Short mmCIF file of C-alpha atoms and ligand atoms in Angstrom, two decimals:
data_model
loop_
_atom_site.label_atom_id
_atom_site.label_comp_id
_atom_site.label_asym_id
_atom_site.label_seq_id
_atom_site.Cartn_x
_atom_site.Cartn_y
_atom_site.Cartn_z
CA UNK W 1 12.12 2.32 45.15
CA UNK W 2 11.56 5.41 42.96
CA UNK W 3 13.25 8.48 44.34
CA UNK W 4 10.61 11.07 45.28
CA UNK W 5 11.30 14.36 43.55
CA UNK W 6 10.62 17.65 45.26
CA UNK W 7 7.10 18.86 44.58
CA UNK W 8 7.89 22.58 44.21
CA UNK W 9 10.79 24.71 43.04
CA UNK W 10 11.25 28.47 43.30
CA UNK W 11 14.11 29.74 41.12
CA UNK W 12 16.11 32.61 42.63
CA UNK W 13 18.96 34.82 41.49
CA UNK W 14 21.51 33.25 43.88
CA UNK W 15 21.99 30.64 46.58
CA UNK W 16 22.14 33.46 49.11
CA UNK W 17 18.68 34.64 47.97
CA UNK W 18 17.40 31.05 48.19
CA UNK W 19 18.55 30.79 51.81
CA UNK W 20 17.35 34.28 52.72
CA UNK W 21 13.93 33.56 51.20
CA UNK W 22 13.67 30.14 52.87
CA UNK W 23 14.47 31.53 56.30
CA UNK W 24 11.70 34.07 55.90
CA UNK W 25 9.25 31.36 54.79
CA UNK W 26 9.90 29.15 57.81
CA UNK W 27 9.41 32.12 60.11
CA UNK W 28 12.88 33.38 61.03
CA UNK W 29 12.67 36.99 62.12
CA UNK W 30 14.31 39.66 64.26
CA UNK W 31 15.25 38.44 67.73
CA UNK W 32 15.38 34.72 66.82
CA UNK W 33 18.24 32.26 67.05
CA UNK W 34 19.23 30.02 64.14
CA UNK W 35 21.49 26.98 64.50
CA UNK W 36 24.18 26.81 61.85
CA UNK W 37 27.49 25.19 60.93
CA UNK W 38 30.70 27.23 61.36
CA UNK W 39 32.54 25.44 58.54
CA UNK W 40 30.74 26.96 55.56
CA UNK W 41 30.69 29.79 53.07
CA UNK W 42 29.94 33.16 54.66
CA UNK W 43 26.52 33.42 52.93
CA UNK W 44 24.99 30.77 55.22
CA UNK W 45 25.55 33.12 58.14
CA UNK W 46 24.92 36.40 56.35
CA UNK W 47 21.32 35.43 55.62
CA UNK W 48 20.70 34.86 59.34
CA UNK W 49 22.10 38.29 60.18
CA UNK W 50 20.06 39.85 57.37
CA UNK W 51 16.96 38.69 59.25
CA UNK W 52 18.35 40.29 62.43
CA UNK W 53 18.62 36.88 64.01
CA UNK W 54 21.48 35.44 66.04
CA UNK W 55 23.62 32.69 64.47
CA UNK W 56 24.27 29.90 66.97
CA UNK W 57 27.25 27.88 65.80
CA UNK W 58 27.46 24.19 66.55
CA UNK W 59 30.92 22.66 66.31
CA UNK W 60 32.20 20.67 63.33
CA UNK W 61 32.81 16.93 63.18
CA UNK W 62 36.44 17.03 61.97
CA UNK W 63 36.21 13.52 60.48
CA UNK W 64 33.53 14.58 57.98
CA UNK W 65 33.87 18.41 57.93
CA UNK W 66 30.07 18.56 58.57
CA UNK W 67 28.15 20.06 61.51
CA UNK W 68 28.42 17.74 64.53
CA UNK W 69 24.72 16.83 64.68
CA UNK W 70 25.13 15.23 68.12
CA UNK W 71 25.74 18.71 69.56
CA UNK W 72 22.70 20.46 68.06
CA UNK W 73 20.20 19.65 70.78
CA UNK W 74 22.28 21.31 73.49
CA UNK W 75 22.25 24.55 71.48
CA UNK W 76 18.44 24.84 71.28
CA UNK W 77 16.71 27.52 73.37
CA UNK W 78 13.21 29.01 73.37
CA UNK W 79 14.44 31.56 70.79
CA UNK W 80 15.60 28.89 68.31
CA UNK W 81 13.53 29.17 65.13
CA UNK W 82 15.36 27.01 62.56
CA UNK W 83 18.27 24.65 61.95
CA UNK W 84 20.44 25.24 58.89
CA UNK W 85 22.71 22.27 58.19
CA UNK W 86 25.14 22.62 55.28
CA UNK W 87 25.99 19.63 53.08
CA UNK W 88 29.52 20.78 52.81
CA UNK W 89 31.59 19.93 49.77
CA UNK W 90 28.73 17.89 48.29
CA UNK W 91 28.79 15.29 51.07
CA UNK W 92 25.83 15.05 53.46
CA UNK W 93 25.45 16.31 57.01
CA UNK W 94 24.03 13.66 59.37
CA UNK W 95 20.40 14.16 58.39
CA UNK W 96 19.01 11.29 60.50
CA UNK W 97 20.18 12.94 63.71
CA UNK W 98 19.33 16.48 62.57
CA UNK W 99 15.79 15.59 61.49
CA UNK W 100 15.13 13.63 64.70
CA UNK W 101 16.17 16.60 66.87
CA UNK W 102 14.21 19.01 64.68
CA UNK W 103 11.09 16.84 64.92
CA UNK W 104 11.36 16.52 68.67
CA UNK W 105 11.64 20.31 69.09
CA UNK W 106 9.22 21.14 66.22
CA UNK W 107 11.86 23.17 64.40
CA UNK W 108 12.04 23.64 60.64
CA UNK W 109 15.17 22.53 58.79
CA UNK W 110 16.53 24.59 55.88
CA UNK W 111 19.13 22.50 54.06
CA UNK W 112 21.99 24.50 52.61
CA UNK W 113 22.55 22.22 49.62
CA UNK W 114 24.34 24.96 47.66
CA UNK W 115 27.31 22.63 47.08
CA UNK W 116 25.51 19.31 46.75
CA UNK W 117 23.57 19.04 43.49
CA UNK W 118 22.56 15.37 42.99
CA UNK W 119 24.09 14.36 46.32
CA UNK W 120 22.01 11.77 48.22
CA UNK W 121 21.14 10.52 51.71
CA UNK W 122 19.60 7.03 51.94
CA UNK W 123 19.27 7.14 48.14
CA UNK W 124 17.15 10.32 48.16
CA UNK W 125 18.37 13.68 46.93
CA UNK W 126 19.89 16.19 49.32
CA UNK W 127 17.66 19.23 49.60
CA UNK W 128 14.48 17.13 49.71
CA UNK W 129 14.79 16.11 53.37
CA UNK W 130 14.30 19.41 55.17
CA UNK W 131 11.41 21.86 54.98
CA UNK W 132 13.27 23.53 52.16
CA UNK W 133 16.52 22.80 50.31
CA UNK W 134 18.62 25.61 48.83
CA UNK W 135 20.94 25.42 45.82
CA UNK W 136 23.47 27.77 44.27
CA UNK W 137 24.37 28.00 40.58
CA UNK W 138 27.23 30.44 41.14
CA UNK W 139 30.18 30.09 38.77
CA UNK W 140 32.23 27.64 40.87
CA UNK W 141 29.38 25.20 41.42
CA UNK W 142 28.97 21.74 39.84
CA UNK W 143 25.88 23.13 38.07
CA UNK W 144 26.29 26.80 37.28
CA UNK W 145 24.99 29.70 35.22
CA UNK W 146 27.25 32.50 36.47
CA UNK W 147 24.96 33.23 39.40
CA UNK W 148 21.62 31.72 40.31
CA UNK W 149 19.83 29.66 42.92
CA UNK W 150 16.80 27.53 43.70
CA UNK W 151 14.63 26.46 46.60
CA UNK W 152 12.98 23.07 46.52
CA UNK W 153 10.25 22.01 48.92
CA UNK W 154 7.52 19.41 49.23
CA UNK W 155 5.32 21.85 51.14
CA UNK W 156 2.90 23.97 49.13
CA UNK W 157 2.72 26.37 52.05
CA UNK W 158 6.48 26.99 52.13
CA UNK W 159 6.52 27.23 48.32
CA UNK W 160 3.81 29.93 48.40
CA UNK W 161 5.70 31.81 51.08
CA UNK W 162 9.00 31.59 49.19
CA UNK W 163 7.42 32.62 45.92
CA UNK W 164 5.77 35.64 47.45
CA UNK W 165 8.89 36.79 49.32
CA UNK W 166 11.09 36.44 46.22
CA UNK W 167 8.58 38.31 44.05
CA UNK W 168 7.70 41.53 45.88
CA UNK W 169 4.99 39.96 48.11
CA UNK W 170 2.95 38.94 45.07
CA UNK W 171 1.14 35.61 45.40
CA UNK W 172 2.14 32.47 43.49
CA UNK W 173 -1.21 31.19 42.35
CA UNK W 174 -2.59 34.23 40.54
CA UNK W 175 -1.31 36.94 38.29
CA UNK W 176 -3.62 39.48 39.88
CA UNK W 177 -1.86 42.40 41.52
CA UNK W 178 -4.88 42.95 43.68
CA UNK W 179 -4.66 39.54 45.32
CA UNK W 180 -3.73 39.45 48.96
CA UNK W 181 -0.03 38.81 49.39
CA UNK W 182 1.12 35.55 50.98
CA UNK W 183 4.24 37.03 52.54
CA UNK W 184 4.30 40.08 54.78
CA UNK W 185 7.68 41.11 53.36
CA UNK W 186 9.37 40.67 50.03
CA UNK W 187 11.75 41.87 47.37
CA UNK W 188 13.06 40.86 43.97
CA UNK W 189 15.11 37.69 44.29
CA UNK W 190 13.94 36.13 41.02
CA UNK W 191 16.06 34.15 38.61
CA UNK W 192 16.30 35.79 35.20
CA UNK W 193 15.37 34.10 31.91
CA UNK W 194 19.01 34.29 30.81
CA UNK W 195 20.20 32.42 33.90
CA UNK W 196 17.49 29.81 33.37
CA UNK W 197 18.38 29.29 29.71
CA UNK W 198 22.05 28.67 30.57
CA UNK W 199 21.07 26.29 33.37
CA UNK W 200 18.87 24.20 31.09
CA UNK W 201 21.85 23.63 28.81
CA UNK W 202 24.20 22.95 31.73
CA UNK W 203 21.84 20.34 33.15
CA UNK W 204 22.29 18.11 30.10
CA UNK W 205 25.83 17.21 31.23
CA UNK W 206 25.45 17.28 35.01
CA UNK W 207 25.04 13.52 35.47
CA UNK W 208 27.99 12.66 33.20
CA UNK W 209 30.24 15.08 35.03
CA UNK W 210 28.98 13.76 38.35
CA UNK W 211 30.09 10.25 37.42
CA UNK W 212 33.53 11.48 36.34
CA UNK W 213 33.99 13.28 39.65
CA UNK W 214 32.86 10.25 41.64
CA UNK W 215 35.22 7.88 39.83
CA UNK W 216 38.17 10.24 40.15
CA UNK W 217 37.42 11.01 43.81
CA UNK W 218 37.22 7.31 44.71
CA UNK W 219 40.50 6.66 42.95
CA UNK W 220 42.20 9.69 44.51
CA UNK W 221 40.96 8.71 47.98
CA UNK W 222 42.59 5.30 47.53
CA UNK W 223 45.90 6.93 46.59
CA UNK W 224 45.88 9.55 49.35
CA UNK W 225 45.00 7.23 52.19
CA UNK W 226 48.36 5.54 51.63
CA UNK W 227 50.14 8.82 52.40
CA UNK W 228 50.69 9.37 56.13
CA UNK W 229 49.45 12.81 57.21
CA UNK W 230 46.84 13.17 54.43
CA UNK W 231 43.40 12.30 55.83
CA UNK W 232 40.51 12.57 53.34
CA UNK W 233 37.14 13.63 54.82
CA UNK W 234 34.93 10.67 55.65
CA UNK W 235 31.30 10.38 54.57
CA UNK W 236 28.53 9.33 56.95
CA UNK W 237 27.36 5.78 56.17
CA UNK W 238 23.95 6.98 54.96
CA UNK W 239 25.43 9.45 52.48
CA UNK W 240 24.69 7.31 49.43
CA UNK W 241 26.07 9.79 46.90
CA UNK W 242 28.63 12.55 47.34
CA UNK W 243 28.37 15.40 44.83
CA UNK W 244 32.10 16.12 45.27
CA UNK W 245 31.91 19.86 44.94
CA UNK W 246 35.11 19.69 46.99
CA UNK W 247 37.60 16.96 47.76
CA UNK W 248 38.41 17.83 51.38
CA UNK W 249 41.22 16.44 53.49
CA UNK W 250 43.26 17.22 56.58
CA UNK W 251 46.96 17.96 56.29
CA UNK W 252 48.88 16.84 59.37
CA UNK W 253 52.18 18.66 59.28
CA UNK W 254 53.86 16.36 61.81
CA UNK W 255 54.03 13.76 59.01
CA UNK W 256 55.70 16.36 56.76
CA UNK W 257 58.62 17.32 59.03
CA UNK W 258 56.60 20.20 60.52
CA UNK W 259 56.14 21.90 57.11
CA UNK W 260 53.39 24.53 57.67
CA UNK W 261 50.19 24.04 55.67
CA UNK W 262 50.75 27.32 53.81
CA UNK W 263 54.15 26.10 52.56
CA UNK W 264 52.71 22.67 51.70
CA UNK W 265 50.00 24.29 49.54
CA UNK W 266 52.53 26.62 47.89
CA UNK W 267 54.71 23.63 47.04
CA UNK W 268 51.68 21.76 45.68
CA UNK W 269 50.77 24.73 43.48
CA UNK W 270 54.37 24.93 42.29
CA UNK W 271 53.90 21.33 41.13
CA UNK W 272 50.90 22.52 39.07
CA UNK W 273 48.17 21.24 41.41
CA UNK W 274 45.32 23.63 42.10
CA UNK W 275 44.48 23.56 45.82
CA UNK W 276 43.49 25.80 48.68
CA UNK W 277 43.17 25.95 52.44
CA UNK W 278 39.38 26.14 52.62
CA UNK W 279 37.20 27.87 55.15
CA UNK W 280 38.13 29.25 58.53
CA UNK W 281 36.68 30.15 61.90
CA UNK W 282 33.51 31.87 60.79
CA UNK W 283 32.23 32.07 64.37
CA UNK W 284 35.15 34.36 65.24
CA UNK W 285 34.80 36.78 62.33
CA UNK W 286 34.56 40.50 63.05
CA UNK W 287 31.48 41.13 60.92
CA UNK W 288 29.35 39.03 63.29
CA UNK W 289 30.73 40.77 66.36
CA UNK W 290 30.01 44.11 64.68
CA UNK W 291 26.39 43.08 64.16
CA UNK W 292 26.03 41.99 67.76
CA UNK W 293 27.48 45.30 68.92
CA UNK W 294 25.11 47.31 66.75
CA UNK W 295 22.01 49.13 67.97
CA UNK W 296 19.54 46.65 66.41
CA UNK W 297 20.97 43.57 68.11
CA UNK W 298 21.38 45.46 71.39
CA UNK W 299 17.67 46.25 71.26
CA UNK W 300 16.60 42.79 70.17
CA UNK W 301 18.57 40.59 72.57
CA UNK W 302 19.17 40.78 76.33
CA UNK W 303 22.63 42.12 77.16
CA UNK W 304 23.43 38.90 79.01
CA UNK W 305 22.65 36.76 75.95
CA UNK W 306 24.94 38.86 73.75
CA UNK W 307 27.69 38.81 76.38
CA UNK W 308 27.57 35.00 76.52
CA UNK W 309 27.32 34.48 72.74
CA UNK W 310 31.05 34.12 72.11
CA UNK W 311 31.51 31.47 74.79
CA UNK W 312 28.31 29.70 73.76
CA UNK W 313 29.35 29.44 70.13
CA UNK W 314 32.97 28.40 70.71
CA UNK W 315 33.89 25.62 68.28
CA UNK W 316 37.23 24.09 69.31
CA UNK W 317 37.06 21.19 66.85
CA UNK W 318 36.35 23.62 64.01
CA UNK W 319 39.27 25.81 65.12
CA UNK W 320 41.64 22.87 64.80
CA UNK W 321 40.12 21.72 61.51
CA UNK W 322 40.47 25.22 60.05
CA UNK W 323 44.21 24.98 60.64
CA UNK W 324 44.57 21.53 59.05
CA UNK W 325 42.04 21.56 56.21
CA UNK W 326 42.89 21.56 52.53
CA UNK W 327 40.77 21.09 49.41
CA UNK W 328 40.80 20.29 45.76
CA UNK W 329 37.83 21.85 43.96
CA UNK W 330 35.36 20.03 41.71
CA UNK W 331 36.96 21.04 38.42
CA UNK W 332 40.16 19.25 39.48
CA UNK W 333 38.12 16.04 39.54
CA UNK W 334 36.93 16.44 35.95
CA UNK W 335 40.30 15.63 34.36
CA UNK W 336 41.62 12.22 33.32
CA UNK W 337 42.61 9.62 35.92
CA UNK W 338 46.28 10.39 35.23
CA UNK W 339 45.68 13.82 36.86
CA UNK W 340 44.85 12.02 40.12
CA UNK W 341 48.10 10.01 39.87
CA UNK W 342 50.02 13.25 39.36
CA UNK W 343 48.34 14.92 42.34
CA UNK W 344 49.24 12.03 44.65
CA UNK W 345 52.74 11.92 43.20
CA UNK W 346 53.20 15.66 43.86
CA UNK W 347 52.19 15.16 47.52
CA UNK W 348 54.58 12.22 47.90
CA UNK W 349 57.37 14.34 46.41
CA UNK W 350 56.68 17.18 48.86
CA UNK W 351 56.67 14.72 51.75
CA UNK W 352 60.02 13.31 50.65
CA UNK W 353 61.56 16.78 50.50
CA UNK W 354 59.61 18.27 53.41
CA UNK W 355 62.76 18.86 55.45
CA UNK W 356 64.32 21.01 52.68
CA UNK W 357 61.05 22.85 52.12
CA UNK W 358 60.66 23.54 55.84
CA UNK W 359 64.17 25.01 55.74
CA UNK W 360 63.11 27.34 52.91
CA UNK W 361 64.60 25.55 49.86
CA UNK W 362 62.02 25.39 47.03
CA UNK W 363 61.82 22.17 45.00
CA UNK W 364 61.89 24.36 41.91
CA UNK W 365 60.77 27.83 40.90
CA UNK W 366 56.98 28.17 41.04
CA UNK W 367 55.34 27.52 37.69
CA UNK W 368 52.63 29.81 36.46
CA UNK W 369 49.80 28.12 38.35
CA UNK W 370 46.44 27.02 37.09
CA UNK W 371 43.61 29.45 37.07
CA UNK W 372 42.91 30.42 40.68
CA UNK W 373 39.30 29.86 41.60
CA UNK W 374 37.89 31.83 44.51
CA UNK W 375 36.61 30.16 47.63
CA UNK W 376 33.06 28.99 47.20
C1 PLP E 1 27.57 26.42 51.30
C2 PLP E 1 27.14 27.63 50.51
N1 PLP E 1 26.07 28.34 50.94
C3 PLP E 1 25.63 29.40 50.28
C4 PLP E 1 26.27 29.85 49.12
C5 PLP E 1 25.76 31.09 48.46
O1 PLP E 1 25.44 30.88 47.12
P1 PLP E 1 25.55 32.09 46.07
O2 PLP E 1 26.99 32.39 45.86
O3 PLP E 1 24.89 31.53 44.85
O4 PLP E 1 24.81 33.23 46.62
C6 PLP E 1 27.38 29.14 48.64
C7 PLP E 1 28.12 29.49 47.42
O5 PLP E 1 28.49 30.45 46.98
C8 PLP E 1 27.82 28.02 49.37
O6 PLP E 1 28.90 27.33 48.96
#
């Protein structure tokens, strides 16, 4: 069966702009609630706050690192205006369950596909399932041009809305400045010609790199699952292609003589393996509480709703995951297969010497590490 492409694309200057623009198009506004994953990059939540809406976090499925779609329905209220699942790390959130709940409650779905270029669900591209799909081309991404983004959608109506919002309220289908604007609000969130030119060149090697990542990730998964205490993230059965922006796994310190995750990652870096601890408990971050305490939110939401927000958005599974998670980033998966052998070997070595490391004895002096890449 041919894979249906998205009918429309609006190119933006970042993934954040793509999400911000999409939320406006599907009608998110001040005083609304938006359902979102807590295990994600901060931008997914910032765009909700920028619309003066309330982020409602739904806990994470620790097996997959994705939003636990089975818990979305219970979070819906009469203020809910959109669902924003994130296809974290390039793997897919459980779209079947998300789309069924969204359909039942007539809610739009904005897919945060910022990490999942060419990823698939049931053989169809991520980003084409929801009302809109948002991509990032920021420097760390599998497809990048320094900074940049895109919105794809099969709806002409959403495309018109997105275009107008990202281009100062000007309409998509005419160059006339006199024409009536499609969007009631807008700004400049356009991609530049320079970003587009770089992207066109980058796209020529995306598929090749994708295949290298997939082969290395499959091989690495096979090696790591033999190591007790290293639990690679699972994919949902219907995720037919993982973009492997991240190789995510859980580190269970009880299998490493109690060696704290921080020390495990330091030891791994000392062995020359680039790695990091991943995201945290976004639902507990101060910037959200500051927003809720501010005059705008106090005016927009009943005091009782704001008082109950913390309890309502508690995510115990995500809290635990945030303490166990570890990642390798996509560039690590672009090397030769021997790199994967060395990564697994380094972990086995740390496990063997975990007792010494827990007692403070380094395996050897830290080497100058690989280039540190920021969290994405
Ligand atoms: C899941 C996710 N959402 C949103 C963004 C925001 O994209 P950008 O940095 O292009 O604004 C990123 C990446 O940075 C991301 O990883």
